[in-house]
Amino acid sequence: MTGRLAALARLGVVRRLGTGLAVLWAAATASYVALLIAPGDTVDILVGDGADTPEIRAAIIKEWGLDRPEIVQYLAYLWRLLHGDLGRSYQLQRGVGEVLATQIAPTVQLTLAAAATGVTLAVVIALATAGRGRAARGVASAAELVAVSVPPFLIGIVLLAVFSFTLGWFPVSGAQGPSALVLPALALGLPIAGVLGQVLRGGLERALEQPFAVTARARGLTERALVARHALRHALIPAVTLAGWFTGTLLGGAVITEALFGRPGLGRVAMEAVTGRDMPVVMAVVLLSALVYVTLSTLLDLAYRAIDPRIRG
Amino acid sequence: MTTTHDESPAPLVAVRDLRVAFKGTDVVRGVSLSVAPGECVAVVGESGSGKSVTARTLLGLAGPGAQVRASAFTIGGRDALAFGEREWRSLRGRFAGLVLQDALVSLDPLRTVGAEIGEVLATHDVVPRKWRRSRVLELLESAGVPEPEARAGQYPHELSGGLRQRVLIASALAAEPELIIADEPTTALDVTVQAQILRLLAARKAAGTALLLISHDLAVVGSIADRILVMREGRVVEQGPALDVLGAPAHPYTRALLAAVPSAASRGTRLTDGTPLTAGIPLTDGTPLTDGTPLTAGTPSTEGAGLPPHPAAPGQVVLAGSGLVRSFGSRRVVQDVSFTLRRGETLGIVGESGSGKTTVARLVMALLDPDHGEVALHGEPWSGLPERLRRPRRPTIQLISQNPLDSFDPRHTVARLIAEPLRLPRAERRARVLELLARVGLPPETAGRHPRELSGGQRQRVAIARAIGPAPTCWSATSPSPPWTSPCRRRCWTCWRSCGPSTAPRCCSSPTTLVSSTTSPTGCSS
């Protein structure tokens, strides 16, 4: 086992880490370039509504080091990043790291809750309907289709209308307590459940037709044991691929969902930063989502190897 | 199971007038068979004869949508017609074990082989949990798997074909069933490994386990069966003690099957050209076999070793490989292979699995470029060119692959599959497809069907029809025969040979065939 882990480290993980770093560097550079070509003068943004005199402008240019050549600014930016310094927010006049740190918890809660909701629903529905009668499958795939095709904000509005305004079961906005998490998590998680459910059911049904499923049935296994011990693992392989994709939609979806449900969080920070041209914050959010992507896809790659022995080594 | 009341022991399984239908079409049409304790009964027939369905139905595994009827059906002394899923489950694995053809797909590829065997022990509570692992190792050892400790932790793809099949047999035997149902247990294996697996099954039989052996190959069955049933088109056409059926076959179909067996003597001899093997043998209801169209006549030749050159005078070199080398990673699969193939010749490349034959075929097809060496087609460079330059010449070299089902798009109809390489205007396509179907001995209605609905032999003929469609001057076929039944294999070979001269006039007088990857040397010997 240790030998296998060592081999894994040699073959997979090291290379993955390398590409991960490259992706992060690319994201940092891309967001830096975006900052450069963004319309408007940085000094204008920094001056904002405050007093605008040549002296103040000169002081700002000096303070932010804007008089240095662009390449030097870029390298200095990378150098600060390497030391974990994300820079200062133009608008809030606070460290970007500090801004993100205070806002990250509600977003993490929301995305984790949404992912858990989506995955659980998908697994339950797929297990309940794979290989079953036409009616059960028809209802499930219709529901999945709706969940996938309706945009999350619309799902959110419908959920709010029904469960908050009409029934009053859940708070309309805010992030106080677990009950405030239910509707946003559903709004964000339902589309995932839709796609994932279809992929899982398709995978299960394919696996149940394979010769090894016949062999397993011939051993006296119940259909349930066959699904649990054999088919589910096969169905997970495409589902894991999909998981990498939906983490991306979760971050994007969080922006809308947080705005809709009046929740604090990174999505809101990002939106305010974009509208206020607070580029250091925007860049930090881009970097953070790249980091999440890289980390998750590395983990998923390892999950792949754990699920499918054929691609190990 | 119960004490015997009659003169003979009660059969483990007995079925009378078994009928199985899928979507209203009968696949098994009134089969009666029984297996007594300790007996080996073989069911023989070509692909599509309904033998596999019969075997699976005996375990209640005919599949979804199957309608099973029988006038009597007892298993272990109980009435199986009244069985629900629960009763079936208690029998499966415990009373009867199933061994399927290809262990690579019949064992779960994502689980260790130890877990697969342990599953039977757990399902039927054969041994207490703490003994399970040691029992798994015992089972592996008794199935002839060396180093069971190490093997138990491996996955099916890490084992050789023979070892996998042993594992599959070990898992079928785990709960010590009284009956083993083996569906083509040796078909996917090399000849030498086949013999080992048969010895293993024979040893189990000697130890008292009854065996229902499903095979297309009378040679396999002959060494082990007590009784033989010959099936064709869902019916038993002949049955009796093995010696009688093999020694004095009564039905012409059995004789055809026997004639198709590559006996030790016939190995290395040329296949007869154009003899329609089972053509004209009437079915029980009197309708002739659809694919019995006589192909071109030819002179049967049965020379032994020291084969003379092909009758057609050797023409110019069509295909030449020189010093081919190809590695995958650090593994050198093809090492310095050279050959030339002249017009009208057939070249056989024979070797065990893993010897690199298929890679040679892929190099020849330029689906893979060699690391060193080159392939020339019609004297012009073929390997190492940009695909753009190769594409116009692709019709002149065609591939018939080992497993036609995998090489067909499952969503296409047969007509579309055959028409794909033709490059004909829509109006002419249909007629050409029907013409090609007729040439390989398939009825016109095959055109509208999907590959999954065809038997293995029919699929292979579709593959041949597709390959001869563009009138190539050269074919490459990878193991085109081992998985099918002998008459079918012969028929395909025959139609392949005979199709050549008449399809080829657009290009040259007689096409060349490169046969690669036959695991048994009977296939390709001219």
JSON list of C-alpha atoms in Angstrom, two decimals, chain B residues 316-411:
[
{"chain": "B", "resi": 316, "resn": "GLN", "atom": "CA", "xyz": [3.17, -7.23, -57.52]},
{"chain": "B", "resi": 317, "resn": "VAL", "atom": "CA", "xyz": [3.85, -6.33, -53.93]},
{"chain": "B", "resi": 318, "resn": "VAL", "atom": "CA", "xyz": [0.79, -4.68, -52.43]},
{"chain": "B", "resi": 319, "resn": "LEU", "atom": "CA", "xyz": [1.93, -4.23, -48.90]},
{"chain": "B", "resi": 320, "resn": "ALA", "atom": "CA", "xyz": [5.37, -4.25, -47.39]},
{"chain": "B", "resi": 321, "resn": "GLY", "atom": "CA", "xyz": [6.55, -3.66, -43.87]},
{"chain": "B", "resi": 322, "resn": "SER", "atom": "CA", "xyz": [10.22, -3.32, -43.14]},
{"chain": "B", "resi": 323, "resn": "GLY", "atom": "CA", "xyz": [11.91, -3.28, -39.78]},
{"chain": "B", "resi": 324, "resn": "LEU", "atom": "CA", "xyz": [8.80, -2.21, -37.91]},
{"chain": "B", "resi": 325, "resn": "VAL", "atom": "CA", "xyz": [9.38, -1.25, -34.30]},
{"chain": "B", "resi": 326, "resn": "ARG", "atom": "CA", "xyz": [6.81, 0.13, -31.95]},
{"chain": "B", "resi": 327, "resn": "SER", "atom": "CA", "xyz": [6.89, 0.72, -28.21]},
{"chain": "B", "resi": 328, "resn": "PHE", "atom": "CA", "xyz": [4.25, 1.78, -25.76]},
{"chain": "B", "resi": 329, "resn": "GLY", "atom": "CA", "xyz": [5.96, 3.59, -22.93]},
{"chain": "B", "resi": 330, "resn": "SER", "atom": "CA", "xyz": [8.95, 1.48, -22.06]},
{"chain": "B", "resi": 331, "resn": "ARG", "atom": "CA", "xyz": [7.42, -1.71, -23.43]},
{"chain": "B", "resi": 332, "resn": "ARG", "atom": "CA", "xyz": [8.57, -2.67, -26.90]},
{"chain": "B", "resi": 333, "resn": "VAL", "atom": "CA", "xyz": [5.60, -4.43, -28.42]},
{"chain": "B", "resi": 334, "resn": "VAL", "atom": "CA", "xyz": [6.72, -4.82, -32.00]},
{"chain": "B", "resi": 335, "resn": "GLN", "atom": "CA", "xyz": [10.37, -5.47, -32.62]},
{"chain": "B", "resi": 336, "resn": "ASP", "atom": "CA", "xyz": [11.82, -5.50, -36.10]},
{"chain": "B", "resi": 337, "resn": "VAL", "atom": "CA", "xyz": [8.92, -7.02, -38.04]},
{"chain": "B", "resi": 338, "resn": "SER", "atom": "CA", "xyz": [9.23, -7.21, -41.82]},
{"chain": "B", "resi": 339, "resn": "PHE", "atom": "CA", "xyz": [6.94, -8.77, -44.39]},
{"chain": "B", "resi": 340, "resn": "THR", "atom": "CA", "xyz": [5.80, -8.43, -47.96]},
{"chain": "B", "resi": 341, "resn": "LEU", "atom": "CA", "xyz": [2.42, -9.29, -49.29]},
{"chain": "B", "resi": 342, "resn": "ARG", "atom": "CA", "xyz": [1.76, -9.76, -52.99]},
{"chain": "B", "resi": 343, "resn": "ARG", "atom": "CA", "xyz": [-1.47, -9.43, -54.85]},
{"chain": "B", "resi": 344, "resn": "GLY", "atom": "CA", "xyz": [-3.70, -12.44, -54.22]},
{"chain": "B", "resi": 345, "resn": "GLU", "atom": "CA", "xyz": [-1.74, -13.69, -51.25]},
{"chain": "B", "resi": 346, "resn": "THR", "atom": "CA", "xyz": [-2.97, -14.23, -47.73]},
{"chain": "B", "resi": 347, "resn": "LEU", "atom": "CA", "xyz": [-0.50, -13.69, -44.95]},
{"chain": "B", "resi": 348, "resn": "GLY", "atom": "CA", "xyz": [-1.24, -14.99, -41.50]},
{"chain": "B", "resi": 349, "resn": "ILE", "atom": "CA", "xyz": [0.37, -13.48, -38.45]},
{"chain": "B", "resi": 350, "resn": "VAL", "atom": "CA", "xyz": [0.00, -15.87, -35.59]},
{"chain": "B", "resi": 351, "resn": "GLY", "atom": "CA", "xyz": [0.95, -15.55, -31.98]},
{"chain": "B", "resi": 352, "resn": "GLU", "atom": "CA", "xyz": [-0.24, -15.69, -28.41]},
{"chain": "B", "resi": 353, "resn": "SER", "atom": "CA", "xyz": [-2.16, -12.81, -26.96]},
{"chain": "B", "resi": 354, "resn": "GLY", "atom": "CA", "xyz": [0.24, -10.03, -26.15]},
{"chain": "B", "resi": 355, "resn": "SER", "atom": "CA", "xyz": [2.69, -10.98, -28.87]},
{"chain": "B", "resi": 356, "resn": "GLY", "atom": "CA", "xyz": [2.07, -7.77, -30.81]},
{"chain": "B", "resi": 357, "resn": "LYS", "atom": "CA", "xyz": [-0.05, -9.03, -33.71]},
{"chain": "B", "resi": 358, "resn": "THR", "atom": "CA", "xyz": [-2.77, -6.47, -33.24]},
{"chain": "B", "resi": 359, "resn": "THR", "atom": "CA", "xyz": [-0.21, -3.70, -33.07]},
{"chain": "B", "resi": 360, "resn": "VAL", "atom": "CA", "xyz": [1.21, -4.85, -36.40]},
{"chain": "B", "resi": 361, "resn": "ALA", "atom": "CA", "xyz": [-2.29, -4.67, -37.84]},
{"chain": "B", "resi": 362, "resn": "ARG", "atom": "CA", "xyz": [-2.70, -1.14, -36.55]},
{"chain": "B", "resi": 363, "resn": "LEU", "atom": "CA", "xyz": [0.66, -0.17, -38.02]},
{"chain": "B", "resi": 364, "resn": "VAL", "atom": "CA", "xyz": [-0.42, -1.61, -41.34]},
{"chain": "B", "resi": 365, "resn": "MET", "atom": "CA", "xyz": [-3.65, 0.35, -41.21]},
{"chain": "B", "resi": 366, "resn": "ALA", "atom": "CA", "xyz": [-1.62, 3.45, -40.33]},
{"chain": "B", "resi": 367, "resn": "LEU", "atom": "CA", "xyz": [-3.76, 3.92, -37.26]},
{"chain": "B", "resi": 368, "resn": "LEU", "atom": "CA", "xyz": [-0.46, 3.98, -35.45]},
{"chain": "B", "resi": 369, "resn": "ASP", "atom": "CA", "xyz": [2.89, 5.14, -36.71]},
{"chain": "B", "resi": 370, "resn": "PRO", "atom": "CA", "xyz": [5.93, 2.93, -36.19]},
{"chain": "B", "resi": 371, "resn": "ASP", "atom": "CA", "xyz": [8.83, 4.20, -34.09]},
{"chain": "B", "resi": 372, "resn": "HIS", "atom": "CA", "xyz": [11.21, 2.80, -36.70]},
{"chain": "B", "resi": 373, "resn": "GLY", "atom": "CA", "xyz": [10.74, 1.11, -40.03]},
{"chain": "B", "resi": 374, "resn": "GLU", "atom": "CA", "xyz": [8.05, 1.79, -42.56]},
{"chain": "B", "resi": 375, "resn": "VAL", "atom": "CA", "xyz": [5.00, 0.40, -44.24]},
{"chain": "B", "resi": 376, "resn": "ALA", "atom": "CA", "xyz": [4.59, 0.77, -47.98]},
{"chain": "B", "resi": 377, "resn": "LEU", "atom": "CA", "xyz": [1.29, 0.32, -49.78]},
{"chain": "B", "resi": 378, "resn": "HIS", "atom": "CA", "xyz": [1.42, -0.35, -53.51]},
{"chain": "B", "resi": 379, "resn": "GLY", "atom": "CA", "xyz": [5.07, 0.57, -53.44]},
{"chain": "B", "resi": 380, "resn": "GLU", "atom": "CA", "xyz": [4.42, 4.04, -52.10]},
{"chain": "B", "resi": 381, "resn": "PRO", "atom": "CA", "xyz": [5.07, 5.27, -48.59]},
{"chain": "B", "resi": 382, "resn": "TRP", "atom": "CA", "xyz": [2.12, 4.69, -46.28]},
{"chain": "B", "resi": 383, "resn": "SER", "atom": "CA", "xyz": [3.32, 5.03, -42.70]},
{"chain": "B", "resi": 384, "resn": "GLY", "atom": "CA", "xyz": [4.56, 8.33, -41.38]},
{"chain": "B", "resi": 385, "resn": "LEU", "atom": "CA", "xyz": [2.59, 10.45, -43.88]},
{"chain": "B", "resi": 386, "resn": "PRO", "atom": "CA", "xyz": [0.23, 13.21, -42.84]},
{"chain": "B", "resi": 387, "resn": "GLU", "atom": "CA", "xyz": [-3.28, 11.79, -42.68]},
{"chain": "B", "resi": 388, "resn": "ARG", "atom": "CA", "xyz": [-4.37, 14.30, -45.32]},
{"chain": "B", "resi": 389, "resn": "LEU", "atom": "CA", "xyz": [-2.28, 12.45, -47.91]},
{"chain": "B", "resi": 390, "resn": "ARG", "atom": "CA", "xyz": [-3.33, 9.02, -46.70]},
{"chain": "B", "resi": 391, "resn": "ARG", "atom": "CA", "xyz": [-7.05, 9.63, -46.67]},
{"chain": "B", "resi": 392, "resn": "PRO", "atom": "CA", "xyz": [-7.68, 9.37, -50.45]},
{"chain": "B", "resi": 393, "resn": "ARG", "atom": "CA", "xyz": [-5.93, 6.00, -50.44]},
{"chain": "B", "resi": 394, "resn": "ARG", "atom": "CA", "xyz": [-7.72, 4.65, -47.38]},
{"chain": "B", "resi": 395, "resn": "PRO", "atom": "CA", "xyz": [-10.41, 2.81, -49.41]},
{"chain": "B", "resi": 396, "resn": "THR", "atom": "CA", "xyz": [-7.73, 0.54, -50.82]},
{"chain": "B", "resi": 397, "resn": "ILE", "atom": "CA", "xyz": [-6.94, -0.97, -47.44]},
{"chain": "B", "resi": 398, "resn": "GLN", "atom": "CA", "xyz": [-9.70, -2.13, -45.14]},
{"chain": "B", "resi": 399, "resn": "LEU", "atom": "CA", "xyz": [-9.84, -3.46, -41.62]},
{"chain": "B", "resi": 400, "resn": "ILE", "atom": "CA", "xyz": [-11.98, -6.23, -40.20]},
{"chain": "B", "resi": 401, "resn": "SER", "atom": "CA", "xyz": [-11.65, -6.02, -36.49]},
{"chain": "B", "resi": 402, "resn": "GLN", "atom": "CA", "xyz": [-11.65, -8.63, -33.81]},
{"chain": "B", "resi": 403, "resn": "ASN", "atom": "CA", "xyz": [-14.84, -7.62, -32.14]},
{"chain": "B", "resi": 404, "resn": "PRO", "atom": "CA", "xyz": [-17.25, -6.17, -34.68]},
{"chain": "B", "resi": 405, "resn": "LEU", "atom": "CA", "xyz": [-19.68, -5.03, -32.01]},
{"chain": "B", "resi": 406, "resn": "ASP", "atom": "CA", "xyz": [-17.08, -2.66, -30.61]},
{"chain": "B", "resi": 407, "resn": "SER", "atom": "CA", "xyz": [-16.10, -1.43, -34.03]},
{"chain": "B", "resi": 408, "resn": "PHE", "atom": "CA", "xyz": [-19.65, -0.48, -35.01]},
{"chain": "B", "resi": 409, "resn": "ASP", "atom": "CA", "xyz": [-21.47, 2.61, -33.87]},
{"chain": "B", "resi": 410, "resn": "PRO", "atom": "CA", "xyz": [-24.28, 0.94, -31.93]},
{"chain": "B", "resi": 411, "resn": "ARG", "atom": "CA", "xyz": [-26.77, 3.59, -33.01]}
]
